[in-house]
Short mmCIF file of C-alpha atoms in Angstrom, two decimals:
data_model
loop_
_atom_site.label_atom_id
_atom_site.label_comp_id
_atom_site.label_asym_id
_atom_site.label_seq_id
_atom_site.Cartn_x
_atom_site.Cartn_y
_atom_site.Cartn_z
CA UNK U 1 128.70 90.83 128.90
CA UNK U 2 127.48 94.48 129.63
CA UNK U 3 128.21 95.04 125.98
CA UNK U 4 125.94 92.00 125.33
CA UNK U 5 123.07 93.15 126.62
CA UNK U 6 123.08 96.41 125.72
CA UNK U 7 122.72 95.24 122.14
CA UNK U 8 119.71 93.41 122.82
CA UNK U 9 117.20 95.67 120.97
CA UNK U 10 114.40 94.72 123.28
CA UNK U 11 117.05 95.90 126.99
CA UNK U 12 115.87 100.22 127.20
CA UNK U 13 111.85 98.63 127.36
CA UNK U 14 112.19 95.59 129.11
CA UNK U 15 114.06 98.52 131.47
CA UNK U 16 110.16 100.88 130.74
CA UNK U 17 108.46 97.73 131.70
CA UNK U 18 110.08 97.01 134.78
CA UNK U 19 109.70 100.83 135.76
CA UNK U 20 106.27 101.26 134.54
CA UNK U 21 105.17 98.60 136.70
CA UNK U 22 106.42 99.11 139.73
CA UNK U 23 104.70 102.87 139.00
CA UNK U 24 101.39 101.50 138.80
CA UNK U 25 102.43 98.54 141.61
CA UNK U 26 102.79 102.26 144.36
CA UNK U 27 99.65 103.95 143.22
CA UNK U 28 97.00 101.65 142.30
CA UNK U 29 95.98 99.59 144.84
CA UNK U 30 93.64 96.62 142.06
CA UNK U 31 96.78 97.43 140.25
CA UNK U 32 97.91 94.54 142.87
CA UNK U 33 95.90 91.75 141.92
CA UNK U 34 95.91 88.80 140.10
CA UNK U 35 92.39 89.31 137.91
CA UNK U 36 94.14 92.72 137.04
CA UNK U 37 97.04 91.38 136.07
CA UNK U 38 94.55 89.00 133.78
CA UNK U 39 93.28 92.22 132.15
CA UNK U 40 96.36 93.86 131.46
CA UNK U 41 97.35 90.81 129.25
CA UNK U 42 93.81 90.96 127.61
CA UNK U 43 94.81 94.84 127.17
CA UNK U 44 97.98 93.48 125.59
CA UNK U 45 97.63 90.59 123.99
CA UNK U 46 95.12 92.06 121.04
CA UNK U 47 97.74 94.87 120.78
CA UNK U 48 100.34 92.48 120.93
CA UNK U 49 98.86 89.87 118.30
CA UNK U 50 99.25 92.37 115.33
CA UNK U 51 101.96 94.51 116.84
CA UNK U 52 104.73 91.09 116.64
CA UNK U 53 103.46 90.93 112.90
CA UNK U 54 104.58 94.64 111.58
CA UNK U 55 107.63 94.20 114.36
CA UNK U 56 108.54 91.38 111.64
CA UNK U 57 107.79 93.83 108.68
CA UNK U 58 109.74 97.08 110.17
CA UNK U 59 112.32 94.92 110.67
CA UNK U 60 112.11 94.00 107.16
CA UNK U 61 112.66 98.28 106.58
CA UNK U 62 108.40 98.49 105.94
CA UNK U 63 105.49 100.15 107.40
CA UNK U 64 101.84 99.26 107.58
CA UNK U 65 99.12 101.71 108.57
CA UNK U 66 95.98 99.73 107.29
CA UNK U 67 96.47 97.70 109.36
CA UNK U 68 93.80 99.05 112.19
CA UNK U 69 91.54 98.58 109.67
CA UNK U 70 92.30 95.88 108.04
CA UNK U 71 90.85 94.24 111.91
CA UNK U 72 87.23 95.96 111.24
CA UNK U 73 87.40 95.17 107.55
CA UNK U 74 88.45 91.16 108.64
CA UNK U 75 85.55 91.37 110.80
CA UNK U 76 82.88 92.98 108.89
CA UNK U 77 83.51 91.06 105.86
CA UNK U 78 83.16 87.44 107.44
CA UNK U 79 79.54 88.78 109.78
CA UNK U 80 78.39 90.30 106.59
CA UNK U 81 79.30 87.22 104.69
CA UNK U 82 77.32 85.37 106.75
CA UNK U 83 74.22 87.36 108.24
CA UNK U 84 73.38 87.70 104.19
CA UNK U 85 74.16 84.91 102.95
CA UNK U 86 73.24 81.95 106.17
CA UNK U 87 76.88 81.08 105.75
CA UNK U 88 78.19 78.74 108.49
CA UNK U 89 80.90 81.42 110.90
CA UNK U 90 83.45 78.95 109.98
CA UNK U 91 82.85 79.90 106.05
CA UNK U 92 83.33 83.74 106.78
CA UNK U 93 85.85 83.23 109.65
CA UNK U 94 87.93 81.18 106.35
CA UNK U 95 86.49 83.28 104.19
CA UNK U 96 87.26 86.60 105.78
CA UNK U 97 90.85 85.46 106.09
CA UNK U 98 91.71 85.52 101.62
CA UNK U 99 90.46 88.55 102.03
CA UNK U 100 92.90 89.42 104.50
CA UNK U 101 96.18 87.57 102.95
CA UNK U 102 94.79 89.68 99.36
CA UNK U 103 94.96 93.05 101.37
CA UNK U 104 98.66 92.26 102.54
CA UNK U 105 99.27 90.23 99.06
CA UNK U 106 97.95 93.94 97.69
CA UNK U 107 100.43 96.14 100.08
CA UNK U 108 103.45 93.93 99.23
CA UNK U 109 102.83 93.87 95.76
CA UNK U 110 103.08 97.61 94.86
CA UNK U 111 104.99 98.04 97.75
CA UNK U 112 107.16 95.70 95.67
CA UNK U 113 106.55 96.74 91.81
CA UNK U 114 106.48 100.93 91.99
CA UNK U 115 108.84 101.23 94.05
CA UNK U 116 106.27 103.98 96.31
CA UNK U 117 107.12 104.37 100.28
CA UNK U 118 104.92 101.70 102.17
CA UNK U 119 104.07 104.76 104.44
CA UNK U 120 101.76 105.99 101.23
CA UNK U 121 100.07 102.68 99.75
CA UNK U 122 99.35 101.08 102.98
CA UNK U 123 98.32 105.07 103.73
CA UNK U 124 96.12 104.65 100.14
CA UNK U 125 95.30 101.46 101.73
CA UNK U 126 94.16 102.65 105.09
CA UNK U 127 91.97 105.47 103.67
CA UNK U 128 90.10 103.27 101.18
CA UNK U 129 89.23 100.19 103.58
CA UNK U 130 87.83 103.41 105.85
CA UNK U 131 85.33 104.12 103.54
CA UNK U 132 84.72 101.17 102.07
CA UNK U 133 83.73 99.54 105.75
CA UNK U 134 81.85 102.30 106.68
CA UNK U 135 80.09 102.37 103.25
CA UNK U 136 79.05 98.40 102.21
CA UNK U 137 78.01 98.42 105.74
CA UNK U 138 75.55 101.13 105.65
CA UNK U 139 74.48 99.97 102.10
CA UNK U 140 74.29 96.35 103.34
CA UNK U 141 72.47 96.92 106.64
CA UNK U 142 71.04 100.49 106.79
CA UNK U 143 73.54 101.10 109.86
CA UNK U 144 77.09 101.40 110.90
CA UNK U 145 76.58 98.62 112.93
CA UNK U 146 76.13 94.74 111.62
CA UNK U 147 73.51 92.45 113.42
CA UNK U 148 74.69 89.84 115.45
CA UNK U 149 75.30 86.38 114.40
CA UNK U 150 75.37 84.88 117.75
CA UNK U 151 72.65 82.59 116.15
CA UNK U 152 74.77 81.63 113.25
CA UNK U 153 75.75 77.33 113.43
CA UNK U 154 79.21 77.50 114.20
CA UNK U 155 79.26 80.42 116.23
CA UNK U 156 80.16 78.84 119.83
CA UNK U 157 82.83 76.62 118.45
CA UNK U 158 84.42 79.93 116.76
CA UNK U 159 84.59 81.84 120.23
CA UNK U 160 85.87 79.02 121.72
CA UNK U 161 88.87 79.71 119.38
CA UNK U 162 89.90 83.32 119.02
CA UNK U 163 86.98 84.87 122.31
CA UNK U 164 87.23 82.40 124.88
CA UNK U 165 89.02 82.27 128.30
CA UNK U 166 90.35 80.02 130.52
CA UNK U 167 90.78 79.93 134.38
CA UNK U 168 94.68 79.47 135.67
CA UNK U 169 95.25 79.59 139.47
CA UNK U 170 91.19 81.26 139.83
CA UNK U 171 92.21 83.90 138.08
CA UNK U 172 90.21 84.00 134.22
CA UNK U 173 92.93 84.48 131.24
CA UNK U 174 91.67 85.12 127.84
CA UNK U 175 92.84 82.61 125.44
CA UNK U 176 94.18 85.54 123.34
CA UNK U 177 96.73 86.09 125.71
CA UNK U 178 97.98 82.03 124.60
CA UNK U 179 97.90 83.43 120.95
CA UNK U 180 100.16 85.78 121.94
CA UNK U 181 102.67 84.11 123.42
CA UNK U 182 101.87 81.20 120.68
CA UNK U 183 103.26 83.92 118.47
CA UNK U 184 105.53 85.49 119.76
CA UNK U 185 107.62 81.94 119.73
CA UNK U 186 106.57 81.56 116.20
CA UNK U 187 108.02 84.83 115.40
CA UNK U 188 110.92 84.06 117.48
CA UNK U 189 111.89 80.94 115.46
CA UNK U 190 112.10 82.23 112.83
CA UNK U 191 113.85 85.29 113.24
CA UNK U 192 116.87 83.32 114.51
CA UNK U 193 115.97 79.79 114.16
CA UNK U 194 115.52 79.94 109.86
CA UNK U 195 116.75 81.12 106.28
CA UNK U 196 113.66 82.90 105.81
CA UNK U 197 114.97 85.14 109.53
CA UNK U 198 117.81 85.50 108.14
CA UNK U 199 116.16 87.12 105.19
CA UNK U 200 114.45 89.14 106.97
CA UNK U 201 117.58 91.08 108.27
CA UNK U 202 119.06 91.44 106.00
CA UNK U 203 116.14 92.17 103.84
CA UNK U 204 115.52 95.58 105.47
CA UNK U 205 119.95 95.86 106.35
CA UNK U 206 120.97 96.41 103.74
CA UNK U 207 117.32 94.89 100.65
CA UNK U 208 119.93 95.46 97.49
CA UNK U 209 122.65 93.65 99.34
CA UNK U 210 120.31 91.20 100.13
CA UNK U 211 119.32 90.89 96.38
CA UNK U 212 123.25 90.52 95.21
CA UNK U 213 123.17 87.49 97.58
CA UNK U 214 120.35 85.94 95.71
CA UNK U 215 117.73 86.63 98.69
CA UNK U 216 114.10 86.81 97.36
CA UNK U 217 113.50 90.35 98.79
CA UNK U 218 110.53 90.48 96.81
CA UNK U 219 108.85 87.68 97.82
CA UNK U 220 109.97 88.06 101.61
CA UNK U 221 108.71 91.80 101.42
CA UNK U 222 104.84 90.53 100.63
CA UNK U 223 104.70 87.86 102.96
CA UNK U 224 105.71 89.74 105.49
CA UNK U 225 102.76 92.22 104.48
CA UNK U 226 101.11 89.16 104.46
CA UNK U 227 101.35 88.15 108.03
CA UNK U 228 100.41 91.42 109.17
CA UNK U 229 97.34 90.60 106.74
CA UNK U 230 96.92 87.02 108.81
CA UNK U 231 97.69 88.87 112.97
CA UNK U 232 94.86 91.56 111.81
CA UNK U 233 92.30 89.00 110.62
CA UNK U 234 93.13 87.16 113.91
CA UNK U 235 92.49 90.38 115.65
CA UNK U 236 89.49 90.63 114.12
CA UNK U 237 88.04 87.60 114.60
CA UNK U 238 88.82 87.64 118.21
CA UNK U 239 86.49 90.33 118.23
CA UNK U 240 83.67 89.60 116.07
CA UNK U 241 82.92 86.40 118.27
CA UNK U 242 83.44 88.23 121.25
CA UNK U 243 81.36 91.11 120.75
CA UNK U 244 78.97 89.02 118.17
CA UNK U 245 77.82 92.87 116.37
CA UNK U 246 81.04 94.83 114.92
CA UNK U 247 81.02 98.86 114.01
CA UNK U 248 81.71 99.63 110.59
CA UNK U 249 84.27 103.12 112.34
CA UNK U 250 86.30 100.64 114.58
CA UNK U 251 90.32 100.05 114.52
CA UNK U 252 91.00 103.86 113.12
CA UNK U 253 94.18 104.54 114.48
CA UNK U 254 95.14 101.56 116.13
CA UNK U 255 98.08 100.89 113.50
CA UNK U 256 100.41 103.93 115.16
CA UNK U 257 99.79 102.03 118.30
CA UNK U 258 100.49 99.08 116.36
CA UNK U 259 103.70 100.82 115.28
CA UNK U 260 104.77 102.70 118.72
CA UNK U 261 104.56 98.76 120.28
CA UNK U 262 107.07 97.88 117.43
CA UNK U 263 109.29 100.51 118.41
CA UNK U 264 109.26 100.59 122.22
CA UNK U 265 110.20 97.67 121.59
CA UNK U 266 113.86 98.55 119.55
CA UNK U 267 112.07 97.79 116.60
CA UNK U 268 114.39 99.94 114.78
CA UNK U 269 112.64 102.46 111.94
CA UNK U 270 115.30 101.80 109.60
CA UNK U 271 114.97 98.13 109.26
CA UNK U 272 117.34 95.39 110.00
CA UNK U 273 116.91 95.35 113.94
CA UNK U 274 114.57 94.06 116.33
CA UNK U 275 112.85 91.00 117.94
CA UNK U 276 109.91 89.66 118.09
CA UNK U 277 109.89 89.80 122.47
CA UNK U 278 110.61 93.13 122.17
CA UNK U 279 107.42 93.66 120.60
CA UNK U 280 105.60 91.90 123.28
CA UNK U 281 107.37 93.36 125.84
CA UNK U 282 106.21 96.53 123.84
CA UNK U 283 102.34 95.82 123.58
CA UNK U 284 103.03 95.18 127.38
CA UNK U 285 104.18 98.27 128.14
CA UNK U 286 100.73 99.62 126.29
CA UNK U 287 98.26 96.92 128.51
CA UNK U 288 100.40 98.37 131.62
CA UNK U 289 100.19 101.46 130.76
CA UNK U 290 95.99 101.46 129.35
CA UNK U 291 94.85 99.39 132.83
CA UNK U 292 96.93 100.97 134.96
CA UNK U 293 95.45 104.74 134.29
CA UNK U 294 92.78 103.37 135.43
CA UNK U 295 93.55 101.36 138.22
CA UNK U 296 94.87 103.80 139.10
CA UNK U 297 91.88 107.02 138.96
CA UNK U 298 93.63 109.17 137.11
CA UNK U 299 92.22 110.50 133.83
CA UNK U 300 92.27 108.85 130.42
CA UNK U 301 93.63 111.67 128.86
CA UNK U 302 97.57 110.87 130.04
CA UNK U 303 96.90 108.14 129.00
CA UNK U 304 98.23 109.04 125.64
CA UNK U 305 100.59 111.45 127.64
CA UNK U 306 102.95 108.28 128.82
CA UNK U 307 102.16 106.61 124.82
CA UNK U 308 104.07 109.76 123.84
CA UNK U 309 106.66 110.02 126.39
CA UNK U 310 107.68 106.03 125.89
CA UNK U 311 108.12 106.59 122.45
CA UNK U 312 110.85 109.80 122.31
CA UNK U 313 112.77 107.63 125.74
CA UNK U 314 112.98 104.85 123.09
CA UNK U 315 113.88 106.27 119.96
CA UNK U 316 116.18 107.89 122.02
CA UNK U 317 117.73 105.22 124.51
CA UNK U 318 117.89 103.28 121.55
CA UNK U 319 120.31 105.49 119.01
CA UNK U 320 122.32 105.88 122.13
CA UNK U 321 122.70 102.13 122.69
CA UNK U 322 123.70 101.62 119.29
CA UNK U 323 125.49 104.89 118.68
CA UNK U 324 127.34 103.51 122.59
CA UNK U 325 128.11 99.99 121.49
CA UNK U 326 129.08 100.82 118.00
CA UNK U 327 132.62 102.99 120.14
CA UNK U 328 133.17 99.74 121.56
CA UNK U 329 133.46 97.37 119.35
#
């Protein structure tokens, strides 16, 4: 029983999450309030929605470094289509979804057709999208921020879906938290209860062996990249309808946070291992650390140190646990 628990990819991340929770409960009095819990969950959800898709991609042995700026690309596409063509908010939302899925499909197609490492392909796309975000926004609006679309038809209903709040137990909880939990549940079901989930693990474990037994490796990887595209679109819509306007330079660097959350949650850097629940725990660690430092009154510069320490701890511990469980077989 003990060995089976240790084999769980998210085992060490759960221990880390408990330790961080106890630490900030002790040193930060505001952290003990229910409103603080809601803030932590919101912070975790905006990372966790994309981290769960990135985690699935990593289980399939690929990376996506374009995910951070792709969030901004989706939001910019929606707002500029709406504003400049006088479209209803929902039209821009669905058109931007097509763009986000196309970016994911392009990443997947290029990786599977060229055989070039996804690190390099998506790094190229990252740079391309970053340039497009800034150049097109300046060209169309004359500045680096988009105009507000709060007066567009359908804005309020779109905000209700992507950026509203619910009152639960007297505490205001952002709807992204509920969406995050739903996506984690769906991803967990797909991973462990469906044939496609088996394919993801097979492709990540040994793509050639998977191909030899009939697994459509290329299709699986393209779908996984498109799932990342969907997740970036969803968070992009949240940002748009939560803040009405988008800064063209947003999102740079967030791609590493998504990957870090997945790795802390137990996803292997070499594919074939990980869980959606683990990515959720990794995102929760991010949320607790980022908000806990603020509540404790510490210098925010410590955040990156804690994140780096947790990443190193997760990698070393997962490696040690992996060796231990192999020896016990």
